[in-house]
Amino acid sequence: MKKLLIIGTMPIILDMNADSSSDSEEEEIGETEETTQKPITCLISHDECYVAPQLLNELYVEIFARVPCSEYWKLQFLNKRFSQLLKSSEIFRMRQKLGLVKPYLFLLSSGANRWTMFDKDFESFLKLPKLSSNICFFNGDKEVTSVGTQLIVIGKEVEGITVWRFELEMQKWVKGPAMITPRVMFGSASHGTNAFFAGGVKIDKNSYEVVSIAEKYNAETKTWTAIHAMHKRRKLCSGFFLRGKFYVLGGQNENDEYLTCAESYNEVTDSWELIPNMLKDMPVLFSQAPPRIAVVNDNLYLLETSLNELHVYDVNANAWKKLGVVPVGAHFTRGWGVAFKSVGDELLVIGASSARPQSQSMTVYKCRPDVEEIVWEECKRCCRGVRLNHFILNCCVMLA
């Protein structure tokens, strides 16, 4: 059986019955109907020659790296070889090599029973399959991180804290593997195919403990590795990558006291450096959300939620500079329900518009922070065909 695959303007005939592990069988690819019976290397003007299975595999990877990520799941139905290819990270690595990686946003808003995936301009969307968990998981707080082409969602089920991951290529949810020390309310961030998790609350039956524990998750091996613990115990903190290091900022300690310090992790030395008073000038509100932070072009930005102000961090002075007002009503909810993210060289803020406080619909604003005068622009064509509540429960950006 042969199937026709169109990549761009080039029709490719794939022999789905062929086995790439056998040297005696050939894969046939042609440019037109008249050339469909010639070997694949006719594409480089050779009439008859042998093609090694490894070369064919590399060609498959390079071809499918150009297919939109949202279409990957369909490849699993071609044959076992393509299904195995999807489960590996070869396509993702090739997309990185070819410069084809694009940002996608995953959102879960109040009242929704499943996540929605958007392109960076919010002009197209994809509803993710429903996650087969219990009501305890859906109604409780959840922590979300993306790493590689996986969306990691961690929350509390009846039996304890559980890790779910959504595999973009296969378009399905898979449970596990569990963290070494299961917990919630941690700070996290990803870099390539690794994600780092630090601090949080460990819940064991009737015990409740704020920890300084840190772990690393590898998306390729789907394994957790313990790394050196932080200097401070902290919960409800924020994590981010800046200039090659993983940072954890703010939060509360084991006595529910707000922390103004941060810590940076050096993976080479497996050590943490304490950064005192990084949030010393920021107002503290009772029961406020974790710091809303984002990184653009190696600069750290913060949404100060009590006044809806945008600030940028001066690393040398260990101080924040005010850049202007952000057009959302973050002060109404102490920062909860507002998403503040970076996408490429832009900042995004998602939530309830301060210009339309009575509206229940989600609004998205963008700006380029590295200009003299920051101007926030509303995405007018945002979310056509889908209506989401303005209160954002979870949001993360995936580069895939």
mmCIF file with all atom_site columns, N, CA, C and O in Angstrom, residues 171-218:
data_model
loop_
_atom_site.group_PDB
_atom_site.id
_atom_site.type_symbol
_atom_site.label_atom_id
_atom_site.label_alt_id
_atom_site.label_comp_id
_atom_site.label_asym_id
_atom_site.label_entity_id
_atom_site.label_seq_id
_atom_site.pdbx_PDB_ins_code
_atom_site.Cartn_x
_atom_site.Cartn_y
_atom_site.Cartn_z
_atom_site.occupancy
_atom_site.B_iso_or_equiv
_atom_site.pdbx_formal_charge
_atom_site.auth_seq_id
_atom_site.auth_comp_id
_atom_site.auth_asym_id
_atom_site.auth_atom_id
_atom_site.pdbx_PDB_model_num
ATOM 1   N N  . GLN A 1 171 ? -0.889 13.742 20.792 1.00 0.00 ? 171 GLN A N  1
ATOM 2   C CA . GLN A 1 171 ? -2.171 14.354 21.153 1.00 0.00 ? 171 GLN A CA 1
ATOM 3   C C  . GLN A 1 171 ? -2.913 13.530 22.210 1.00 0.00 ? 171 GLN A C  1
ATOM 4   O O  . GLN A 1 171 ? -4.100 13.210 22.067 1.00 0.00 ? 171 GLN A O  1
ATOM 5   N N  . LYS A 1 172 ? -2.198 13.196 23.292 1.00 0.00 ? 172 LYS A N  1
ATOM 6   C CA . LYS A 1 172 ? -2.841 12.418 24.346 1.00 0.00 ? 172 LYS A CA 1
ATOM 7   C C  . LYS A 1 172 ? -2.213 12.727 25.701 1.00 0.00 ? 172 LYS A C  1
ATOM 8   O O  . LYS A 1 172 ? -1.073 13.199 25.799 1.00 0.00 ? 172 LYS A O  1
ATOM 9   N N  . TRP A 1 173 ? -2.993 12.462 26.765 1.00 0.00 ? 173 TRP A N  1
ATOM 10  C CA . TRP A 1 173 ? -2.541 12.634 28.135 1.00 0.00 ? 173 TRP A CA 1
ATOM 11  C C  . TRP A 1 173 ? -1.997 11.306 28.670 1.00 0.00 ? 173 TRP A C  1
ATOM 12  O O  . TRP A 1 173 ? -2.565 10.252 28.421 1.00 0.00 ? 173 TRP A O  1
ATOM 13  N N  . VAL A 1 174 ? -0.893 11.384 29.405 1.00 0.00 ? 174 VAL A N  1
ATOM 14  C CA . VAL A 1 174 ? -0.276 10.212 30.020 1.00 0.00 ? 174 VAL A CA 1
ATOM 15  C C  . VAL A 1 174 ? 0.032  10.547 31.472 1.00 0.00 ? 174 VAL A C  1
ATOM 16  O O  . VAL A 1 174 ? 0.531  11.636 31.769 1.00 0.00 ? 174 VAL A O  1
ATOM 17  N N  . LYS A 1 175 ? -0.268 9.630  32.374 1.00 0.00 ? 175 LYS A N  1
ATOM 18  C CA . LYS A 1 175 ? 0.025  9.867  33.791 1.00 0.00 ? 175 LYS A CA 1
ATOM 19  C C  . LYS A 1 175 ? 1.450  9.453  34.118 1.00 0.00 ? 175 LYS A C  1
ATOM 20  O O  . LYS A 1 175 ? 1.917  8.404  33.692 1.00 0.00 ? 175 LYS A O  1
ATOM 21  N N  . GLY A 1 176 ? 2.122  10.288 34.922 1.00 0.00 ? 176 GLY A N  1
ATOM 22  C CA . GLY A 1 176 ? 3.460  9.973  35.406 1.00 0.00 ? 176 GLY A CA 1
ATOM 23  C C  . GLY A 1 176 ? 4.556  10.387 34.448 1.00 0.00 ? 176 GLY A C  1
ATOM 24  O O  . GLY A 1 176 ? 4.287  10.934 33.390 1.00 0.00 ? 176 GLY A O  1
ATOM 25  N N  . PRO A 1 177 ? 5.799  10.128 34.841 1.00 0.00 ? 177 PRO A N  1
ATOM 26  C CA . PRO A 1 177 ? 6.212  9.532  36.115 1.00 0.00 ? 177 PRO A CA 1
ATOM 27  C C  . PRO A 1 177 ? 6.127  10.534 37.267 1.00 0.00 ? 177 PRO A C  1
ATOM 28  O O  . PRO A 1 177 ? 6.176  11.742 37.048 1.00 0.00 ? 177 PRO A O  1
ATOM 29  N N  . ALA A 1 178 ? 6.007  10.021 38.484 1.00 0.00 ? 178 ALA A N  1
ATOM 30  C CA . ALA A 1 178 ? 5.862  10.873 39.663 1.00 0.00 ? 178 ALA A CA 1
ATOM 31  C C  . ALA A 1 178 ? 7.172  11.578 39.993 1.00 0.00 ? 178 ALA A C  1
ATOM 32  O O  . ALA A 1 178 ? 8.265  11.100 39.659 1.00 0.00 ? 178 ALA A O  1
ATOM 33  N N  . MET A 1 179 ? 7.051  12.739 40.637 1.00 0.00 ? 179 MET A N  1
ATOM 34  C CA . MET A 1 179 ? 8.229  13.437 41.137 1.00 0.00 ? 179 MET A CA 1
ATOM 35  C C  . MET A 1 179 ? 8.900  12.593 42.220 1.00 0.00 ? 179 MET A C  1
ATOM 36  O O  . MET A 1 179 ? 8.262  11.733 42.844 1.00 0.00 ? 179 MET A O  1
ATOM 37  N N  . ILE A 1 180 ? 10.167 12.838 42.458 1.00 0.00 ? 180 ILE A N  1
ATOM 38  C CA . ILE A 1 180 ? 10.860 12.133 43.536 1.00 0.00 ? 180 ILE A CA 1
ATOM 39  C C  . ILE A 1 180 ? 10.237 12.510 44.875 1.00 0.00 ? 180 ILE A C  1
ATOM 40  O O  . ILE A 1 180 ? 9.963  11.655 45.712 1.00 0.00 ? 180 ILE A O  1
ATOM 41  N N  . THR A 1 181 ? 10.003 13.803 45.047 1.00 0.00 ? 181 THR A N  1
ATOM 42  C CA . THR A 1 181 ? 9.273  14.305 46.222 1.00 0.00 ? 181 THR A CA 1
ATOM 43  C C  . THR A 1 181 ? 8.045  15.047 45.713 1.00 0.00 ? 181 THR A C  1
ATOM 44  O O  . THR A 1 181 ? 8.128  16.224 45.349 1.00 0.00 ? 181 THR A O  1
ATOM 45  N N  . PRO A 1 182 ? 6.894  14.382 45.634 1.00 0.00 ? 182 PRO A N  1
ATOM 46  C CA . PRO A 1 182 ? 5.686  15.027 45.101 1.00 0.00 ? 182 PRO A CA 1
ATOM 47  C C  . PRO A 1 182 ? 5.305  16.260 45.917 1.00 0.00 ? 182 PRO A C  1
ATOM 48  O O  . PRO A 1 182 ? 5.315  16.229 47.147 1.00 0.00 ? 182 PRO A O  1
ATOM 49  N N  . ARG A 1 183 ? 4.970  17.366 45.227 1.00 0.00 ? 183 ARG A N  1
ATOM 50  C CA . ARG A 1 183 ? 4.604  18.596 45.904 1.00 0.00 ? 183 ARG A CA 1
ATOM 51  C C  . ARG A 1 183 ? 3.925  19.549 44.927 1.00 0.00 ? 183 ARG A C  1
ATOM 52  O O  . ARG A 1 183 ? 3.920  19.327 43.718 1.00 0.00 ? 183 ARG A O  1
ATOM 53  N N  . VAL A 1 184 ? 3.371  20.618 45.457 1.00 0.00 ? 184 VAL A N  1
ATOM 54  C CA . VAL A 1 184 ? 2.717  21.660 44.676 1.00 0.00 ? 184 VAL A CA 1
ATOM 55  C C  . VAL A 1 184 ? 3.228  23.019 45.158 1.00 0.00 ? 184 VAL A C  1
ATOM 56  O O  . VAL A 1 184 ? 4.012  23.091 46.098 1.00 0.00 ? 184 VAL A O  1
ATOM 57  N N  . MET A 1 185 ? 2.770  24.087 44.503 1.00 0.00 ? 185 MET A N  1
ATOM 58  C CA . MET A 1 185 ? 3.124  25.467 44.871 1.00 0.00 ? 185 MET A CA 1
ATOM 59  C C  . MET A 1 185 ? 4.619  25.739 44.746 1.00 0.00 ? 185 MET A C  1
ATOM 60  O O  . MET A 1 185 ? 5.191  26.524 45.511 1.00 0.00 ? 185 MET A O  1
ATOM 61  N N  . PHE A 1 186 ? 5.293  25.106 43.804 1.00 0.00 ? 186 PHE A N  1
ATOM 62  C CA . PHE A 1 186 ? 6.729  25.286 43.581 1.00 0.00 ? 186 PHE A CA 1
ATOM 63  C C  . PHE A 1 186 ? 6.976  26.352 42.514 1.00 0.00 ? 186 PHE A C  1
ATOM 64  O O  . PHE A 1 186 ? 6.046  26.859 41.886 1.00 0.00 ? 186 PHE A O  1
ATOM 65  N N  . GLY A 1 187 ? 8.240  26.677 42.304 1.00 0.00 ? 187 GLY A N  1
ATOM 66  C CA . GLY A 1 187 ? 8.643  27.515 41.183 1.00 0.00 ? 187 GLY A CA 1
ATOM 67  C C  . GLY A 1 187 ? 9.266  26.632 40.119 1.00 0.00 ? 187 GLY A C  1
ATOM 68  O O  . GLY A 1 187 ? 10.015 25.697 40.439 1.00 0.00 ? 187 GLY A O  1
ATOM 69  N N  . SER A 1 188 ? 8.971  26.882 38.854 1.00 0.00 ? 188 SER A N  1
ATOM 70  C CA . SER A 1 188 ? 9.485  26.011 37.788 1.00 0.00 ? 188 SER A CA 1
ATOM 71  C C  . SER A 1 188 ? 9.760  26.811 36.531 1.00 0.00 ? 188 SER A C  1
ATOM 72  O O  . SER A 1 188 ? 9.198  27.883 36.302 1.00 0.00 ? 188 SER A O  1
ATOM 73  N N  . ALA A 1 189 ? 10.630 26.253 35.699 1.00 0.00 ? 189 ALA A N  1
ATOM 74  C CA . ALA A 1 189 ? 10.935 26.835 34.392 1.00 0.00 ? 189 ALA A CA 1
ATOM 75  C C  . ALA A 1 189 ? 11.650 25.771 33.568 1.00 0.00 ? 189 ALA A C  1
ATOM 76  O O  . ALA A 1 189 ? 12.249 24.838 34.113 1.00 0.00 ? 189 ALA A O  1
ATOM 77  N N  . SER A 1 190 ? 11.574 25.905 32.247 1.00 0.00 ? 190 SER A N  1
ATOM 78  C CA . SER A 1 190 ? 12.202 24.914 31.366 1.00 0.00 ? 190 SER A CA 1
ATOM 79  C C  . SER A 1 190 ? 13.245 25.569 30.475 1.00 0.00 ? 190 SER A C  1
ATOM 80  O O  . SER A 1 190 ? 13.196 26.773 30.200 1.00 0.00 ? 190 SER A O  1
ATOM 81  N N  . HIS A 1 191 ? 14.167 24.732 30.039 1.00 0.00 ? 191 HIS A N  1
ATOM 82  C CA . HIS A 1 191 ? 15.234 25.167 29.135 1.00 0.00 ? 191 HIS A CA 1
ATOM 83  C C  . HIS A 1 191 ? 15.565 23.991 28.224 1.00 0.00 ? 191 HIS A C  1
ATOM 84  O O  . HIS A 1 191 ? 16.126 23.002 28.677 1.00 0.00 ? 191 HIS A O  1
ATOM 85  N N  . GLY A 1 192 ? 15.154 24.076 26.948 1.00 0.00 ? 192 GLY A N  1
ATOM 86  C CA . GLY A 1 192 ? 15.355 22.948 26.042 1.00 0.00 ? 192 GLY A CA 1
ATOM 87  C C  . GLY A 1 192 ? 14.472 21.780 26.442 1.00 0.00 ? 192 GLY A C  1
ATOM 88  O O  . GLY A 1 192 ? 13.260 21.922 26.586 1.00 0.00 ? 192 GLY A O  1
ATOM 89  N N  . THR A 1 193 ? 15.085 20.630 26.662 1.00 0.00 ? 193 THR A N  1
ATOM 90  C CA . THR A 1 193 ? 14.329 19.434 27.039 1.00 0.00 ? 193 THR A CA 1
ATOM 91  C C  . THR A 1 193 ? 14.394 19.150 28.535 1.00 0.00 ? 193 THR A C  1
ATOM 92  O O  . THR A 1 193 ? 14.012 18.073 28.987 1.00 0.00 ? 193 THR A O  1
ATOM 93  N N  . ASN A 1 194 ? 14.887 20.119 29.321 1.00 0.00 ? 194 ASN A N  1
ATOM 94  C CA . ASN A 1 194 ? 14.938 19.968 30.775 1.00 0.00 ? 194 ASN A CA 1
ATOM 95  C C  . ASN A 1 194 ? 14.043 21.003 31.443 1.00 0.00 ? 194 ASN A C  1
ATOM 96  O O  . ASN A 1 194 ? 13.969 22.159 31.007 1.00 0.00 ? 194 ASN A O  1
ATOM 97  N N  . ALA A 1 195 ? 13.359 20.600 32.508 1.00 0.00 ? 195 ALA A N  1
ATOM 98  C CA . ALA A 1 195 ? 12.566 21.516 33.325 1.00 0.00 ? 195 ALA A CA 1
ATOM 99  C C  . ALA A 1 195 ? 13.037 21.397 34.766 1.00 0.00 ? 195 ALA A C  1
ATOM 100 O O  . ALA A 1 195 ? 13.361 20.298 35.237 1.00 0.00 ? 195 ALA A O  1
ATOM 101 N N  . PHE A 1 196 ? 13.073 22.528 35.454 1.00 0.00 ? 196 PHE A N  1
ATOM 102 C CA . PHE A 1 196 ? 13.563 22.570 36.828 1.00 0.00 ? 196 PHE A CA 1
ATOM 103 C C  . PHE A 1 196 ? 12.426 22.976 37.761 1.00 0.00 ? 196 PHE A C  1
ATOM 104 O O  . PHE A 1 196 ? 11.635 23.871 37.453 1.00 0.00 ? 196 PHE A O  1
ATOM 105 N N  . PHE A 1 197 ? 12.358 22.311 38.926 1.00 0.00 ? 197 PHE A N  1
ATOM 106 C CA . PHE A 1 197 ? 11.299 22.528 39.907 1.00 0.00 ? 197 PHE A CA 1
ATOM 107 C C  . PHE A 1 197 ? 11.953 22.719 41.273 1.00 0.00 ? 197 PHE A C  1
ATOM 108 O O  . PHE A 1 197 ? 12.766 21.888 41.688 1.00 0.00 ? 197 PHE A O  1
ATOM 109 N N  . ALA A 1 198 ? 11.581 23.798 41.980 1.00 0.00 ? 198 ALA A N  1
ATOM 110 C CA . ALA A 1 198 ? 12.225 24.079 43.269 1.00 0.00 ? 198 ALA A CA 1
ATOM 111 C C  . ALA A 1 198 ? 11.212 24.582 44.283 1.00 0.00 ? 198 ALA A C  1
ATOM 112 O O  . ALA A 1 198 ? 10.294 25.337 43.951 1.00 0.00 ? 198 ALA A O  1
ATOM 113 N N  . GLY A 1 199 ? 11.398 24.151 45.532 1.00 0.00 ? 199 GLY A N  1
ATOM 114 C CA . GLY A 1 199 ? 10.523 24.573 46.603 1.00 0.00 ? 199 GLY A CA 1
ATOM 115 C C  . GLY A 1 199 ? 9.165  23.901 46.532 1.00 0.00 ? 199 GLY A C  1
ATOM 116 O O  . GLY A 1 199 ? 8.996  22.844 45.934 1.00 0.00 ? 199 GLY A O  1
ATOM 117 N N  . GLY A 1 200 ? 8.172  24.536 47.166 1.00 0.00 ? 200 GLY A N  1
ATOM 118 C CA . GLY A 1 200 ? 6.818  24.023 47.141 1.00 0.00 ? 200 GLY A CA 1
ATOM 119 C C  . GLY A 1 200 ? 6.369  23.443 48.473 1.00 0.00 ? 200 GLY A C  1
ATOM 120 O O  . GLY A 1 200 ? 7.051  23.569 49.502 1.00 0.00 ? 200 GLY A O  1
ATOM 121 N N  . VAL A 1 201 ? 5.207  22.799 48.433 1.00 0.00 ? 201 VAL A N  1
ATOM 122 C CA . VAL A 1 201 ? 4.596  22.222 49.627 1.00 0.00 ? 201 VAL A CA 1
ATOM 123 C C  . VAL A 1 201 ? 4.455  20.715 49.443 1.00 0.00 ? 201 VAL A C  1
ATOM 124 O O  . VAL A 1 201 ? 3.843  20.262 48.470 1.00 0.00 ? 201 VAL A O  1
ATOM 125 N N  . LYS A 1 202 ? 5.022  19.975 50.371 1.00 0.00 ? 202 LYS A N  1
ATOM 126 C CA . LYS A 1 202 ? 4.896  18.511 50.377 1.00 0.00 ? 202 LYS A CA 1
ATOM 127 C C  . LYS A 1 202 ? 3.729  18.147 51.279 1.00 0.00 ? 202 LYS A C  1
ATOM 128 O O  . LYS A 1 202 ? 3.675  18.557 52.445 1.00 0.00 ? 202 LYS A O  1
ATOM 129 N N  . ILE A 1 203 ? 2.788  17.386 50.739 1.00 0.00 ? 203 ILE A N  1
ATOM 130 C CA . ILE A 1 203 ? 1.596  16.987 51.485 1.00 0.00 ? 203 ILE A CA 1
ATOM 131 C C  . ILE A 1 203 ? 1.611  15.467 51.660 1.00 0.00 ? 203 ILE A C  1
ATOM 132 O O  . ILE A 1 203 ? 1.630  14.724 50.688 1.00 0.00 ? 203 ILE A O  1
ATOM 133 N N  . ASP A 1 204 ? 1.610  15.033 52.898 1.00 0.00 ? 204 ASP A N  1
ATOM 134 C CA . ASP A 1 204 ? 1.641  13.594 53.189 1.00 0.00 ? 204 ASP A CA 1
ATOM 135 C C  . ASP A 1 204 ? 0.606  13.289 54.263 1.00 0.00 ? 204 ASP A C  1
ATOM 136 O O  . ASP A 1 204 ? 0.828  13.552 55.449 1.00 0.00 ? 204 ASP A O  1
ATOM 137 N N  . LYS A 1 205 ? -0.558 12.777 53.825 1.00 0.00 ? 205 LYS A N  1
ATOM 138 C CA . LYS A 1 205 ? -1.687 12.515 54.727 1.00 0.00 ? 205 LYS A CA 1
ATOM 139 C C  . LYS A 1 205 ? -2.064 13.809 55.447 1.00 0.00 ? 205 LYS A C  1
ATOM 140 O O  . LYS A 1 205 ? -2.576 14.736 54.849 1.00 0.00 ? 205 LYS A O  1
ATOM 141 N N  . ASN A 1 206 ? -1.766 13.905 56.738 1.00 0.00 ? 206 ASN A N  1
ATOM 142 C CA . ASN A 1 206 ? -2.151 15.098 57.496 1.00 0.00 ? 206 ASN A CA 1
ATOM 143 C C  . ASN A 1 206 ? -1.002 16.091 57.661 1.00 0.00 ? 206 ASN A C  1
ATOM 144 O O  . ASN A 1 206 ? -1.163 17.114 58.322 1.00 0.00 ? 206 ASN A O  1
ATOM 145 N N  . SER A 1 207 ? 0.151  15.786 57.106 1.00 0.00 ? 207 SER A N  1
ATOM 146 C CA . SER A 1 207 ? 1.304  16.678 57.255 1.00 0.00 ? 207 SER A CA 1
ATOM 147 C C  . SER A 1 207 ? 1.396  17.653 56.087 1.00 0.00 ? 207 SER A C  1
ATOM 148 O O  . SER A 1 207 ? 0.977  17.351 54.963 1.00 0.00 ? 207 SER A O  1
ATOM 149 N N  . TYR A 1 208 ? 1.948  18.804 56.357 1.00 0.00 ? 208 TYR A N  1
ATOM 150 C CA . TYR A 1 208 ? 2.056  19.887 55.384 1.00 0.00 ? 208 TYR A CA 1
ATOM 151 C C  . TYR A 1 208 ? 3.409  20.540 55.620 1.00 0.00 ? 208 TYR A C  1
ATOM 152 O O  . TYR A 1 208 ? 3.645  21.083 56.693 1.00 0.00 ? 208 TYR A O  1
ATOM 153 N N  . GLU A 1 209 ? 4.302  20.483 54.632 1.00 0.00 ? 209 GLU A N  1
ATOM 154 C CA . GLU A 1 209 ? 5.661  20.970 54.841 1.00 0.00 ? 209 GLU A CA 1
ATOM 155 C C  . GLU A 1 209 ? 6.139  21.802 53.657 1.00 0.00 ? 209 GLU A C  1
ATOM 156 O O  . GLU A 1 209 ? 6.089  21.363 52.512 1.00 0.00 ? 209 GLU A O  1
ATOM 157 N N  . VAL A 1 210 ? 6.606  23.012 53.957 1.00 0.00 ? 210 VAL A N  1
ATOM 158 C CA . VAL A 1 210 ? 7.245  23.851 52.947 1.00 0.00 ? 210 VAL A CA 1
ATOM 159 C C  . VAL A 1 210 ? 8.692  23.389 52.817 1.00 0.00 ? 210 VAL A C  1
ATOM 160 O O  . VAL A 1 210 ? 9.399  23.242 53.826 1.00 0.00 ? 210 VAL A O  1
ATOM 161 N N  . VAL A 1 211 ? 9.165  23.165 51.585 1.00 0.00 ? 211 VAL A N  1
ATOM 162 C CA . VAL A 1 211 ? 10.473 22.553 51.377 1.00 0.00 ? 211 VAL A CA 1
ATOM 163 C C  . VAL A 1 211 ? 11.382 23.429 50.526 1.00 0.00 ? 211 VAL A C  1
ATOM 164 O O  . VAL A 1 211 ? 10.929 24.364 49.860 1.00 0.00 ? 211 VAL A O  1
ATOM 165 N N  . SER A 1 212 ? 12.660 23.086 50.558 1.00 0.00 ? 212 SER A N  1
ATOM 166 C CA . SER A 1 212 ? 13.665 23.735 49.702 1.00 0.00 ? 212 SER A CA 1
ATOM 167 C C  . SER A 1 212 ? 14.153 22.779 48.620 1.00 0.00 ? 212 SER A C  1
ATOM 168 O O  . SER A 1 212 ? 15.086 23.086 47.885 1.00 0.00 ? 212 SER A O  1
ATOM 169 N N  . ILE A 1 213 ? 13.515 21.634 48.517 1.00 0.00 ? 213 ILE A N  1
ATOM 170 C CA . ILE A 1 213 ? 13.908 20.570 47.590 1.00 0.00 ? 213 ILE A CA 1
ATOM 171 C C  . ILE A 1 213 ? 13.832 21.048 46.141 1.00 0.00 ? 213 ILE A C  1
ATOM 172 O O  . ILE A 1 213 ? 12.964 21.837 45.774 1.00 0.00 ? 213 ILE A O  1
ATOM 173 N N  . ALA A 1 214 ? 14.753 20.549 45.317 1.00 0.00 ? 214 ALA A N  1
ATOM 174 C CA . ALA A 1 214 ? 14.753 20.882 43.889 1.00 0.00 ? 214 ALA A CA 1
ATOM 175 C C  . ALA A 1 214 ? 14.981 19.618 43.063 1.00 0.00 ? 214 ALA A C  1
ATOM 176 O O  . ALA A 1 214 ? 15.708 18.716 43.489 1.00 0.00 ? 214 ALA A O  1
ATOM 177 N N  . GLU A 1 215 ? 14.339 19.569 41.893 1.00 0.00 ? 215 GLU A N  1
ATOM 178 C CA . GLU A 1 215 ? 14.460 18.424 40.987 1.00 0.00 ? 215 GLU A CA 1
ATOM 179 C C  . GLU A 1 215 ? 14.521 18.894 39.539 1.00 0.00 ? 215 GLU A C  1
ATOM 180 O O  . GLU A 1 215 ? 14.087 20.009 39.223 1.00 0.00 ? 215 GLU A O  1
ATOM 181 N N  . LYS A 1 216 ? 15.037 18.018 38.692 1.00 0.00 ? 216 LYS A N  1
ATOM 182 C CA . LYS A 1 216 ? 15.099 18.288 37.254 1.00 0.00 ? 216 LYS A CA 1
ATOM 183 C C  . LYS A 1 216 ? 14.378 17.172 36.510 1.00 0.00 ? 216 LYS A C  1
ATOM 184 O O  . LYS A 1 216 ? 14.567 15.995 36.810 1.00 0.00 ? 216 LYS A O  1
ATOM 185 N N  . TYR A 1 217 ? 13.545 17.551 35.535 1.00 0.00 ? 217 TYR A N  1
ATOM 186 C CA . TYR A 1 217 ? 12.833 16.566 34.710 1.00 0.00 ? 217 TYR A CA 1
ATOM 187 C C  . TYR A 1 217 ? 13.357 16.629 33.293 1.00 0.00 ? 217 TYR A C  1
ATOM 188 O O  . TYR A 1 217 ? 13.485 17.722 32.712 1.00 0.00 ? 217 TYR A O  1
ATOM 189 N N  . ASN A 1 218 ? 13.681 15.468 32.711 1.00 0.00 ? 218 ASN A N  1
ATOM 190 C CA . ASN A 1 218 ? 14.158 15.380 31.340 1.00 0.00 ? 218 ASN A CA 1
ATOM 191 C C  . ASN A 1 218 ? 13.054 14.830 30.450 1.00 0.00 ? 218 ASN A C  1
ATOM 192 O O  . ASN A 1 218 ? 12.552 13.725 30.684 1.00 0.00 ? 218 ASN A O  1
#
